[in-house]
Amino acid sequence: MTWQYSPSRREFLGSAAAFSLFPLEIEKPDLILHNANIFTVDARQPRAQAVAMANGRFLAVGSNSEVLNLAAPGIRKIDLAGKTVLPGFIDAHCHPGSSGVDMVVTVNCDLPSIAAIQAALRERAARTAAGEWVLGSKYDDTKGTEGRMLTRADLDAAVPDHPVAVMHRGGHTTFYNSTAFRMAKVDEKTPDPPGGKFDRDPATGKFTGRVADEARALVETFGAGLTTRENRREGIKLISKAMAKAGITSVGDAGGSPEDLRAYQDARESGDLSFRVYCLIVYPHLDKMLAAGLRTGLGGDFVRLGACKLFADGSISERTARLSKPYEGSPDYFGLLMMSEDDQYEHARKAHLAGWQIGTHANGDVAIDRTLRIYERLQKESPRNDPRFRLEHCTLVNDSLVTRIKALGAIPTPFSSYVYYHGEKMRFYGTERLTHMFAMRSFLDAGIPATQASDYTASPFEPMMALQSQVTRTDTQGNIWGANQRITLEEAIRVGTINGAHASYEEQIKGSIAAGKLADLVVLGRDPFKEDPSSLVTIPVERTMLNGRWSYQS
Ligand SMILES: [Zn+2]
C-alpha cells in the first residue's frame, strides 16, 4: 500500500499555530472504493484493488484489506465488483469553450446528408428573426451520403433570406450562403487576404461558399451577440457534463480567451464545471493578459491559466496543413501557412520573455520545422528552465524533427482518434505519408511525452476511441494507416493520463492514482486489457469521479 498524508493535511499543519481545528479528522477517508481492478499509471504500484480518499485527494492506494483497514464506522464504502478503474482521462487539446457555446446557439450539422443539414437549417431559420444569423457547427464534408461538399447553392435553397454560416468540425473552414456574402459586401472581386482563401468554382470563378481561415473574418459580422456571458457559462455546463460522461476529468482548452476564463470561473462557482481546465489563451489576447500581470500556471486545480496559443498552418481534417510535398492528387497544392515566420517569432518571443508556456498549432512538417526553429532560437537567445514548448497537433514528422523535439523537451499533442474516425481523409495524405503522421510510436520511442487530444469538435472526444485508434491504427472501414506507429494499450493509457498532466505542469498532482494526488478516476464496464483492440471503442464508461465526487454515473 502507498499511503501518505494529503497535502491538505500538511498545509493544515503548517498553519496549525494560527488555527486550532481538528487535524486528526482530516486524514480519515471519507470514501473507500474497493474490490476493483485498478490500473494506477503509478510505476511504484502499477496495480491495486482499493483506494481511500478524503477532501478530493487519494489518501491511500493498495489491496482490499490494507485500505479497508482504514475504514472507521460511518465511512462510505463502494464495492466495485471487480470493475476496471483508470485515472481520469486528460484531453490535452480540445475546444470545450467554443463547442459549449455551439451546443447552446448553433444547429448541430453532424448529420448523415446534405438534405438533413438543409432541413435542420430551414427549421432553425423559421424561428430566427429576419436578418439574424443561422449558424451551424460540426459539419464534415467527407461524411455525407451525397459524396460531395456542401455548396452555397445548397444553403441558398434551404435558407434564402437569413445569413448562414456552417462551420466545418475541423474549425478552419466555414460555408456561407449568398445572403451572408451580400451582407458582408464580399464578392468575387474581393481578393484572398493573407492566411485565408475564398474557394471559387474553377469553371466560372464564382464563390462555392467554402471559405478558409483568415478570409472568414471578412464575412462574419456575428459573434458578440450570441456569445453572451450566460451562453458561455451554460455551454460549459453542457460540454463538461458530456465529457465527464465519456470519462474525461481534465481538458486543455486550446482556443481560450479572457471571456472563456471568466466563463470557466462562472461555471465553477455555480457548480456546473464537470472537469478541470487548463485554458490556453490565443495570442491576440496576450497583451491584455500581460497588462494584467497574468501568466501560465495562475489559478487552481479546477481552472488554471495555460499556454499562449499561436498558429503556424492549417488543418489536417480540412486539408489545409502545410506539407513539404503536395497533397495526393493535387500536384501544386501544399496547404496554407497562417502567418510569416517573423510575426510568429515576435509573438512567441513576447510570450516566452514574459514566462508563458507556448503552444503553437503546427500540423505539417513545414510548419513544425519552422515552429521548432523559433523555439530553438528563443532558448538560445533567452534560455528558460523547463519551458515545455508545446507543438499543438504536430501531425507530420520525420526523424530529424523528432530528434529536435526531444532535444528541446517539447510536447506534441497529436490527434488521437484521426486514423479511426477520419479514415476517409487519409487518402489525401497517402499510405507512405501516414507512416509519419500522428507518430506516437516515434514519439514514445524517442522518450517524448506526447499527449492524448481530440481537438473536439475536430474529432469526437471519447477516450475509448482514442485508445482504439492508437493501438490499432485502423479506421471504421477496416483500413490500416501507418501500422508502424501503433502503440500498446498500456502506453495509450499513459499518454491519455500522466502525459496530459505533464503538458500542463501538473504531473505532481494528477494523471495517476497515487496517494496525495487529486481523486480523479474512471470506472469502465469492461477490462480493456482483456478486450479485442478492435472493440475498445464499445467499452462503456460507467462512472467518472472528479475531486472525490461522481461527475458521471450511468
Ligand atoms: Zn485545436
Coordinates of C-alpha atoms and ligand atoms in Angstrom, one line a residue:
M1 CA 0.0 0.0 0.0
T2 CA 1.1 3.5 -0.6
W3 CA 0.0 5.9 2.0
Q4 CA 0.8 9.5 2.7
Y5 CA -0.6 12.5 4.4
S6 CA -2.5 14.5 1.9
P7 CA -1.1 17.9 1.0
S8 CA -4.1 19.5 2.5
R9 CA -3.1 18.0 5.9
R10 CA 0.4 19.2 5.5
E11 CA -0.8 22.7 4.6
F12 CA -3.1 22.5 7.5
L13 CA -0.4 21.6 10.0
G14 CA 1.7 24.4 8.5
S15 CA -0.9 26.9 9.7
A16 CA -1.8 25.0 12.9
A17 CA -0.3 27.6 15.1
A18 CA -2.8 30.1 13.8
F19 CA -5.9 27.9 13.7
S20 CA -6.7 25.2 16.2
L21 CA -9.1 22.9 14.5
F22 CA -9.2 19.1 14.4
P23 CA -6.2 18.0 12.3
L24 CA -6.8 14.3 13.0
E25 CA -10.2 14.5 11.3
I26 CA -8.6 15.4 8.1
E27 CA -6.6 12.2 7.5
K28 CA -9.7 10.0 7.8
P29 CA -11.0 8.8 4.5
D30 CA -14.5 10.0 3.5
L31 CA -14.9 7.4 0.8
I32 CA -13.3 4.0 0.0
L33 CA -13.7 2.2 -3.3
H34 CA -12.8 -1.5 -3.1
N35 CA -12.9 -4.8 -4.9
A36 CA -11.7 -3.0 -8.1
N37 CA -9.2 -3.8 -10.8
I38 CA -7.2 -0.6 -10.6
F39 CA -4.6 0.3 -13.3
T40 CA -2.9 3.2 -11.5
V41 CA -0.3 4.5 -14.0
D42 CA 1.9 4.8 -11.0
A43 CA 5.2 2.9 -11.6
R44 CA 5.7 2.4 -7.8
Q45 CA 2.5 0.4 -7.6
P46 CA 1.0 -0.4 -11.1
R47 CA -2.0 -2.4 -9.8
A48 CA -4.2 -2.0 -6.8
Q49 CA -7.6 -3.2 -5.5
A50 CA -8.8 -0.3 -3.4
V51 CA -8.4 3.4 -2.9
A52 CA -9.4 5.7 0.0
M53 CA -9.9 9.4 -0.4
A54 CA -10.5 12.5 1.6
N55 CA -11.1 16.1 0.7
G56 CA -10.8 15.4 -3.1
R57 CA -7.5 13.6 -2.9
F58 CA -6.4 10.0 -2.8
L59 CA -5.3 9.1 0.7
A60 CA -4.3 5.5 0.3
V61 CA -4.0 3.0 -2.6
G62 CA -3.5 -0.7 -2.0
S63 CA -5.1 -4.1 -1.5
N64 CA -8.6 -4.5 -0.3
S65 CA -7.5 -5.5 3.2
E66 CA -5.0 -2.7 3.5
V67 CA -7.3 0.0 2.5
L68 CA -10.5 -1.3 4.2
N69 CA -8.5 -1.4 7.5
L70 CA -8.6 2.4 7.4
A71 CA -12.4 2.5 7.4
A72 CA -13.9 3.9 10.5
P73 CA -17.6 3.5 11.4
G74 CA -19.8 5.6 9.1
I75 CA -17.3 5.9 6.2
R76 CA -18.9 5.3 2.9
K77 CA -17.6 2.2 1.1
I78 CA -18.4 1.2 -2.5
D79 CA -17.8 -2.4 -3.8
L80 CA -16.9 -2.0 -7.5
A81 CA -17.4 -5.8 -8.1
G82 CA -14.1 -6.2 -9.9
K83 CA -14.6 -3.4 -12.4
T84 CA -11.6 -1.8 -14.0
V85 CA -10.6 1.6 -12.8
L86 CA -8.2 4.0 -14.6
P87 CA -7.1 7.5 -13.8
G88 CA -9.4 10.2 -15.2
F89 CA -8.6 10.9 -18.9
I90 CA -6.9 14.2 -19.9
D91 CA -7.8 15.6 -23.3
A92 CA -4.8 17.9 -23.7
H93 CA -6.1 19.8 -26.7
C94 CA -9.8 20.4 -27.4
H95 CA -12.2 23.3 -27.6
P96 CA -14.8 23.0 -24.9
G97 CA -15.4 26.7 -24.5
S98 CA -16.4 27.3 -28.1
S99 CA -18.1 23.9 -28.6
G100 CA -20.1 24.5 -25.5
V101 CA -21.4 27.8 -26.9
D102 CA -22.1 25.8 -30.2
M103 CA -24.3 23.5 -28.2
V104 CA -26.3 26.5 -27.0
V105 CA -26.6 28.6 -30.1
T106 CA -25.9 26.6 -33.3
V107 CA -27.5 23.9 -35.4
N108 CA -25.6 20.6 -35.0
C109 CA -24.7 19.7 -38.6
D110 CA -23.1 16.3 -37.7
L111 CA -25.9 14.8 -39.8
P112 CA -25.9 12.0 -42.4
S113 CA -26.7 14.0 -45.5
I114 CA -26.8 17.5 -47.0
A115 CA -30.6 17.1 -47.2
A116 CA -30.7 16.5 -43.5
I117 CA -28.5 19.6 -42.9
Q118 CA -30.7 21.7 -45.1
A119 CA -33.8 20.6 -43.2
A120 CA -32.2 21.4 -39.8
L121 CA -31.1 24.9 -41.0
R122 CA -34.5 25.6 -42.5
E123 CA -36.2 24.7 -39.3
R124 CA -33.9 27.0 -37.3
A125 CA -34.4 29.8 -39.8
A126 CA -38.1 29.6 -39.3
R127 CA -37.7 30.6 -35.7
T128 CA -34.9 33.2 -36.2
A129 CA -35.7 36.9 -36.6
A130 CA -35.1 38.3 -40.1
G131 CA -31.6 39.5 -40.7
E132 CA -30.2 37.4 -37.8
W133 CA -27.6 34.7 -38.5
V134 CA -28.4 31.0 -38.7
L135 CA -25.3 29.1 -37.5
G136 CA -24.3 25.5 -38.0
S137 CA -21.5 23.5 -36.4
K138 CA -19.7 20.1 -36.7
Y139 CA -20.3 19.8 -40.5
D140 CA -17.9 17.3 -42.1
D141 CA -17.6 17.4 -45.9
T142 CA -16.5 13.8 -46.3
K143 CA -19.2 12.2 -44.2
G144 CA -22.5 12.9 -46.1
T145 CA -24.3 10.3 -48.2
E146 CA -24.3 12.6 -51.3
G147 CA -20.5 12.1 -51.5
R148 CA -19.9 15.8 -52.3
M149 CA -19.2 19.0 -50.4
L150 CA -21.9 21.4 -49.2
T151 CA -22.3 24.4 -51.5
R152 CA -23.6 28.0 -51.4
A153 CA -26.5 26.8 -53.6
D154 CA -27.4 24.1 -51.1
L155 CA -27.5 26.8 -48.4
D156 CA -29.4 29.3 -50.5
A157 CA -32.0 26.6 -51.3
A158 CA -32.5 25.9 -47.6
V159 CA -32.3 29.4 -46.2
P160 CA -32.5 32.2 -48.8
D161 CA -33.2 35.2 -46.5
H162 CA -31.1 34.8 -43.4
P163 CA -27.3 34.9 -43.5
V164 CA -26.0 31.4 -42.9
A165 CA -22.6 30.2 -41.7
V166 CA -21.9 26.4 -41.3
M167 CA -18.5 25.7 -39.7
H168 CA -16.6 22.5 -40.5
R169 CA -15.9 20.4 -37.5
G170 CA -12.2 21.0 -38.0
G171 CA -12.8 24.7 -37.3
H172 CA -10.7 26.1 -40.2
T173 CA -13.3 26.3 -42.9
T174 CA -16.8 27.7 -43.0
F175 CA -19.6 27.5 -45.6
Y176 CA -21.8 30.6 -46.3
N177 CA -24.9 31.3 -48.3
S178 CA -25.3 34.2 -50.7
T179 CA -27.1 36.4 -48.2
A180 CA -24.1 36.2 -45.9
F181 CA -21.7 37.3 -48.6
R182 CA -24.1 40.1 -49.7
M183 CA -24.5 41.5 -46.1
A184 CA -20.7 41.5 -45.8
K185 CA -20.2 43.2 -49.2
V186 CA -17.8 40.5 -50.2
D187 CA -18.0 39.2 -53.7
E188 CA -15.8 37.6 -56.4
K189 CA -13.8 40.8 -56.8
T190 CA -12.7 40.5 -53.2
P191 CA -9.1 39.3 -53.1
D192 CA -8.0 36.5 -50.8
P193 CA -6.5 38.0 -47.6
P194 CA -3.1 36.7 -46.2
G195 CA -3.7 33.4 -44.5
G196 CA -7.2 33.0 -46.0
K197 CA -9.0 31.8 -49.1
F198 CA -12.4 32.1 -50.8
D199 CA -13.0 28.9 -52.8
R200 CA -14.0 29.6 -56.4
D201 CA -15.6 27.3 -59.0
P202 CA -12.7 26.6 -61.4
A203 CA -15.0 26.9 -64.4
T204 CA -17.0 30.0 -63.6
G205 CA -14.8 31.8 -60.9
K206 CA -17.9 32.1 -58.7
F207 CA -17.7 31.5 -54.9
T208 CA -18.5 28.0 -53.9
G209 CA -19.4 29.1 -50.4
R210 CA -16.4 27.5 -48.7
V211 CA -14.1 30.0 -47.1
A212 CA -10.8 29.1 -45.3
D213 CA -9.2 30.5 -42.2
E214 CA -8.5 34.3 -42.2
A215 CA -10.8 35.1 -45.0
R216 CA -13.8 34.3 -42.8
A217 CA -13.3 37.5 -40.7
L218 CA -14.3 39.4 -43.9
V219 CA -17.7 37.7 -44.0
E220 CA -18.7 37.2 -40.3
T221 CA -20.4 40.0 -38.6
F222 CA -21.9 38.0 -35.7
G223 CA -20.2 36.9 -32.5
A224 CA -20.7 39.2 -29.6
G225 CA -24.5 39.0 -29.7
L226 CA -24.5 35.2 -29.4
T227 CA -21.6 34.6 -27.1
T228 CA -23.1 36.2 -24.1
R229 CA -21.7 35.5 -20.6
E230 CA -24.7 33.4 -19.8
N231 CA -24.5 31.4 -23.1
R232 CA -20.8 30.7 -22.4
R233 CA -21.5 29.5 -18.8
E234 CA -24.4 27.4 -20.0
G235 CA -22.2 26.0 -22.8
I236 CA -19.5 24.9 -20.4
K237 CA -22.1 23.2 -18.2
L238 CA -23.3 21.2 -21.2
I239 CA -20.0 20.3 -22.7
S240 CA -18.3 19.4 -19.4
K241 CA -21.1 17.1 -18.5
A242 CA -20.9 15.4 -21.9
M243 CA -17.1 15.0 -21.5
A244 CA -17.4 13.7 -17.9
K245 CA -19.8 11.1 -19.3
A246 CA -17.0 9.9 -21.6
G247 CA -14.5 9.6 -18.8
I248 CA -12.7 12.9 -19.1
T249 CA -11.7 14.7 -15.9
S250 CA -9.3 17.3 -17.3
V251 CA -9.0 19.3 -20.6
G252 CA -6.7 21.8 -22.2
D253 CA -8.9 24.4 -23.9
A254 CA -6.7 25.3 -26.9
G255 CA -8.7 28.3 -28.1
G256 CA -9.3 30.2 -24.9
S257 CA -9.9 33.9 -24.4
P258 CA -10.4 36.1 -21.3
E259 CA -14.1 35.5 -21.7
D260 CA -13.6 31.8 -21.6
L261 CA -11.6 32.1 -18.4
R262 CA -14.4 34.1 -16.9
A263 CA -16.9 31.5 -18.1
Y264 CA -15.0 28.6 -16.6
Q265 CA -14.8 30.5 -13.3
D266 CA -18.6 31.3 -13.5
A267 CA -19.3 27.6 -14.2
R268 CA -17.1 26.5 -11.3
E269 CA -18.8 28.9 -8.9
S270 CA -22.3 27.8 -10.0
G271 CA -21.4 24.1 -9.5
D272 CA -21.6 23.5 -13.3
L273 CA -18.0 22.7 -14.1
S274 CA -17.6 18.9 -14.5
F275 CA -13.9 18.9 -15.5
R276 CA -10.6 20.7 -14.7
V277 CA -9.4 23.0 -17.4
Y278 CA -6.0 24.3 -18.4
C279 CA -7.1 27.3 -20.5
L280 CA -4.7 28.3 -23.3
I281 CA -5.1 31.9 -24.4
V282 CA -4.9 32.7 -28.2
Y283 CA -2.2 35.2 -29.0
P284 CA -4.4 38.2 -29.9
H285 CA -5.3 38.5 -26.2
L286 CA -1.7 38.2 -25.0
D287 CA -1.1 42.0 -24.5
K288 CA -4.3 42.2 -22.3
M289 CA -3.1 39.3 -20.2
L290 CA 0.4 40.8 -19.8
A291 CA -1.0 44.1 -18.8
A292 CA -2.9 42.4 -16.0
G293 CA 0.2 40.7 -14.9
L294 CA -1.0 37.2 -15.7
R295 CA 0.9 34.2 -16.9
T296 CA 0.8 30.4 -17.4
G297 CA 0.1 28.5 -14.2
L298 CA -2.0 31.0 -12.3
G299 CA -5.3 29.6 -11.0
G300 CA -6.3 26.5 -9.0
D301 CA -6.9 22.8 -9.5
F302 CA -10.1 23.4 -11.5
V303 CA -9.4 26.5 -13.6
R304 CA -5.8 27.3 -14.5
L305 CA -4.3 29.7 -17.0
G306 CA -2.5 27.7 -19.7
A307 CA -0.1 28.4 -22.6
C308 CA -0.2 31.2 -25.1
K309 CA -1.6 29.7 -28.3
L310 CA 0.0 30.6 -31.7
F311 CA -0.7 29.3 -35.2
A312 CA 1.7 28.2 -37.9
D313 CA -0.5 26.5 -40.5
G314 CA -3.9 25.0 -41.4
S315 CA -5.7 21.8 -40.5
I316 CA -5.5 18.1 -41.3
S317 CA -9.2 17.2 -41.5
E318 CA -9.8 20.2 -43.8
R319 CA -6.6 19.6 -45.8
T320 CA -5.0 23.0 -45.2
A321 CA -2.0 21.8 -43.2
R322 CA 1.3 23.0 -44.8
L323 CA 3.2 20.0 -46.2
S324 CA 6.6 19.8 -47.8
K325 CA 5.3 17.5 -50.5
P326 CA 1.9 18.1 -52.3
Y327 CA -1.4 16.5 -51.3
E328 CA -2.2 13.3 -53.1
G329 CA -3.8 14.0 -56.4
S330 CA -3.1 17.8 -56.2
P331 CA 0.4 18.3 -57.5
D332 CA 0.5 22.0 -56.9
Y333 CA -1.2 22.2 -53.6
F334 CA 0.8 22.2 -50.3
G335 CA -1.6 23.7 -47.8
L336 CA -1.5 27.1 -46.0
L337 CA 0.7 28.9 -43.6
M338 CA -1.1 31.2 -41.2
M339 CA 1.5 34.0 -40.6
S340 CA 5.0 34.9 -41.6
E341 CA 7.9 33.4 -39.7
D342 CA 8.9 36.8 -38.4
D343 CA 5.4 37.5 -37.0
Q344 CA 5.3 34.1 -35.4
Y345 CA 8.7 34.6 -33.8
E346 CA 7.7 38.0 -32.5
H347 CA 4.5 36.7 -30.8
A348 CA 6.4 33.7 -29.4
R349 CA 9.2 35.9 -28.1
K350 CA 6.9 38.2 -26.2
A351 CA 5.2 35.2 -24.5
H352 CA 8.5 33.5 -23.8
L353 CA 10.1 36.5 -22.2
A354 CA 7.0 37.0 -20.0
G355 CA 7.3 33.5 -18.7
W356 CA 4.4 31.9 -20.6
Q357 CA 4.4 28.4 -21.9
I358 CA 3.8 28.5 -25.7
G359 CA 1.6 26.1 -27.7
T360 CA 1.9 26.5 -31.4
H361 CA -0.6 24.9 -33.8
A362 CA 1.7 23.1 -36.3
N363 CA 0.4 20.2 -38.4
G364 CA 2.5 19.9 -41.5
D365 CA 6.2 19.2 -41.5
V366 CA 6.9 22.6 -42.9
A367 CA 5.0 24.3 -40.0
I368 CA 6.7 22.0 -37.4
D369 CA 10.2 22.7 -38.7
R370 CA 9.5 26.5 -38.6
T371 CA 8.0 26.3 -35.1
L372 CA 10.9 24.3 -33.8
R373 CA 13.3 26.8 -35.4
I374 CA 11.6 29.6 -33.4
Y375 CA 11.6 27.6 -30.1
E376 CA 15.3 26.8 -30.6
R377 CA 16.1 30.4 -31.3
L378 CA 14.2 31.5 -28.2
Q379 CA 16.0 29.1 -25.9
K380 CA 19.4 30.2 -27.4
E381 CA 18.6 33.9 -27.1
S382 CA 16.8 33.8 -23.7
P383 CA 17.1 30.3 -22.1
R384 CA 14.3 29.4 -19.7
N385 CA 14.3 26.4 -17.4
D386 CA 11.7 23.8 -18.4
P387 CA 9.7 25.9 -20.9
R388 CA 7.7 22.8 -22.1
F389 CA 7.1 24.2 -25.5
R390 CA 4.0 22.6 -27.0
L391 CA 3.5 21.6 -30.6
E392 CA -0.2 21.5 -31.0
H393 CA -1.1 18.5 -33.3
C394 CA 2.4 18.0 -34.6
T395 CA 1.0 15.7 -37.2
L396 CA 3.5 15.0 -39.9
V397 CA 7.1 14.5 -38.7
N398 CA 10.4 12.9 -39.9
D399 CA 13.4 11.6 -38.0
S400 CA 15.2 14.9 -37.8
L401 CA 12.1 16.7 -36.4
V402 CA 11.6 14.0 -33.8
T403 CA 15.3 14.4 -32.7
R404 CA 14.8 18.2 -32.4
I405 CA 11.6 17.8 -30.4
K406 CA 13.3 15.5 -28.0
A407 CA 16.3 17.8 -27.7
L408 CA 14.1 20.8 -26.8
G409 CA 11.9 18.8 -24.4
A410 CA 8.9 19.9 -26.4
I411 CA 5.5 18.3 -26.2
P412 CA 3.4 17.1 -29.2
T413 CA -0.4 16.9 -28.8
P414 CA -1.3 14.6 -31.8
F415 CA -4.8 13.8 -32.9
S416 CA -5.5 10.6 -31.1
S417 CA -8.6 9.4 -33.0
Y418 CA -8.0 10.6 -36.5
V419 CA -7.0 7.3 -38.0
Y420 CA -10.1 5.6 -36.7
Y421 CA -12.6 8.5 -37.2
H422 CA -11.2 10.4 -40.2
G423 CA -10.1 7.3 -42.3
E424 CA -11.7 8.6 -45.5
K425 CA -9.5 11.7 -45.3
M426 CA -6.3 9.7 -45.1
R427 CA -6.2 9.2 -48.9
F428 CA -5.4 12.9 -49.3
Y429 CA -2.1 12.2 -47.4
G430 CA -1.4 8.7 -48.8
T431 CA -0.2 5.4 -47.3
E432 CA 3.5 6.3 -47.3
R433 CA 3.0 9.7 -45.6
L434 CA 0.7 8.1 -43.0
T435 CA 3.7 6.2 -41.6
H436 CA 5.0 9.5 -40.3
M437 CA 1.7 11.0 -39.2
F438 CA 0.2 11.0 -35.6
A439 CA 3.6 9.4 -35.0
M440 CA 3.0 8.1 -31.5
R441 CA 5.5 5.1 -31.8
S442 CA 8.2 7.5 -32.9
F443 CA 7.5 9.9 -30.1
L444 CA 7.4 7.3 -27.3
D445 CA 10.5 5.5 -28.7
A446 CA 12.3 8.8 -28.5
G447 CA 11.2 9.4 -25.0
I448 CA 8.9 12.3 -25.9
P449 CA 5.8 12.7 -23.6
A450 CA 3.1 13.1 -26.3
T451 CA -0.4 13.5 -25.1
Q452 CA -4.0 12.4 -26.0
A453 CA -6.0 15.0 -27.8
S454 CA -9.3 15.1 -29.7
D455 CA -9.2 18.7 -30.8
Y456 CA -13.0 18.4 -30.3
T457 CA -15.0 19.4 -32.4
A458 CA -12.4 18.3 -34.9
S459 CA -12.9 14.7 -33.8
P460 CA -15.1 13.0 -31.1
F461 CA -13.7 13.3 -27.6
E462 CA -14.4 9.8 -26.4
P463 CA -11.1 8.5 -24.9
M464 CA -12.0 4.9 -25.7
M465 CA -12.0 5.8 -29.4
A466 CA -8.5 7.4 -28.9
L467 CA -7.2 4.2 -27.3
Q468 CA -8.5 2.0 -30.1
S469 CA -7.2 4.3 -32.8
Q470 CA -3.7 4.5 -31.4
V471 CA -3.5 0.8 -30.6
T472 CA -4.9 -0.5 -34.0
R473 CA -4.2 2.4 -36.5
T474 CA -7.4 1.1 -38.2
D475 CA -10.3 3.1 -39.5
T476 CA -14.0 2.3 -39.2
Q477 CA -13.9 0.6 -42.6
G478 CA -11.0 -1.7 -41.6
N479 CA -8.3 0.1 -43.5
I480 CA -4.9 0.3 -41.7
W481 CA -3.0 3.5 -41.8
G482 CA 0.6 3.7 -40.6
A483 CA 0.8 0.3 -38.7
N484 CA 4.4 1.2 -37.7
Q485 CA 3.0 3.9 -35.4
R486 CA 0.9 1.5 -33.3
I487 CA 1.4 1.8 -29.5
T488 CA 0.4 -0.6 -26.8
L489 CA -2.8 -0.2 -24.7
E490 CA -0.7 0.5 -21.6
E491 CA 1.2 3.2 -23.5
A492 CA -2.0 4.7 -24.8
I493 CA -3.5 4.9 -21.3
R494 CA -0.3 6.7 -20.0
V495 CA -0.5 9.1 -22.9
G496 CA -4.1 9.8 -22.0
T497 CA -3.4 10.4 -18.3
I498 CA 0.0 11.2 -16.9
N499 CA 1.4 12.7 -20.2
G500 CA -1.6 15.1 -20.3
A501 CA -0.8 16.2 -16.8
H502 CA 2.8 16.8 -17.7
A503 CA 1.8 19.0 -20.6
S504 CA 0.2 21.4 -18.1
Y505 CA 2.9 21.2 -15.4
E506 CA 0.5 19.2 -13.2
E507 CA 2.1 15.7 -13.2
Q508 CA 2.7 16.1 -9.4
I509 CA -1.0 16.5 -8.7
K510 CA -2.9 14.4 -11.2
G511 CA -2.6 11.9 -14.1
S512 CA -2.2 8.7 -11.9
I513 CA -3.9 7.1 -9.0
A514 CA -1.4 7.7 -6.2
A515 CA -1.8 8.8 -2.6
G516 CA -1.7 12.6 -2.4
K517 CA -3.0 13.2 -5.9
L518 CA -6.4 14.6 -6.9
A519 CA -9.1 11.9 -6.7
D520 CA -10.0 11.8 -10.4
L521 CA -10.8 8.4 -11.9
V522 CA -13.0 6.4 -14.3
V523 CA -14.8 3.1 -13.8
L524 CA -15.2 1.0 -17.0
G525 CA -17.8 -1.5 -17.8
R526 CA -15.2 -4.0 -19.2
D527 CA -11.5 -4.5 -18.8
P528 CA -9.7 -3.0 -21.8
F529 CA -6.7 -5.3 -21.2
K530 CA -9.0 -8.3 -21.9
E531 CA -10.8 -6.7 -24.8
D532 CA -10.2 -7.2 -28.5
P533 CA -8.4 -4.0 -29.5
S534 CA -10.9 -3.5 -32.4
S535 CA -13.8 -3.2 -29.9
L536 CA -12.2 -0.9 -27.3
V537 CA -14.5 1.9 -28.5
T538 CA -17.5 0.0 -27.3
I539 CA -16.4 -0.3 -23.7
P540 CA -18.9 1.7 -21.6
V541 CA -17.8 4.3 -19.1
E542 CA -19.9 3.5 -16.0
R543 CA -18.8 6.3 -13.7
T544 CA -16.4 9.2 -13.6
M545 CA -15.0 10.7 -10.4
L546 CA -13.8 14.2 -10.2
N547 CA -12.2 15.5 -7.0
G548 CA -13.6 12.6 -5.0
R549 CA -17.2 13.0 -6.2
W550 CA -19.0 11.3 -9.1
S551 CA -19.2 13.7 -12.1
Y552 CA -21.0 11.0 -14.0
Q553 CA -22.8 7.8 -13.1
S554 CA -24.6 5.6 -15.6
Ligands
ZN1 ZN -7.5 23.0 -31.9

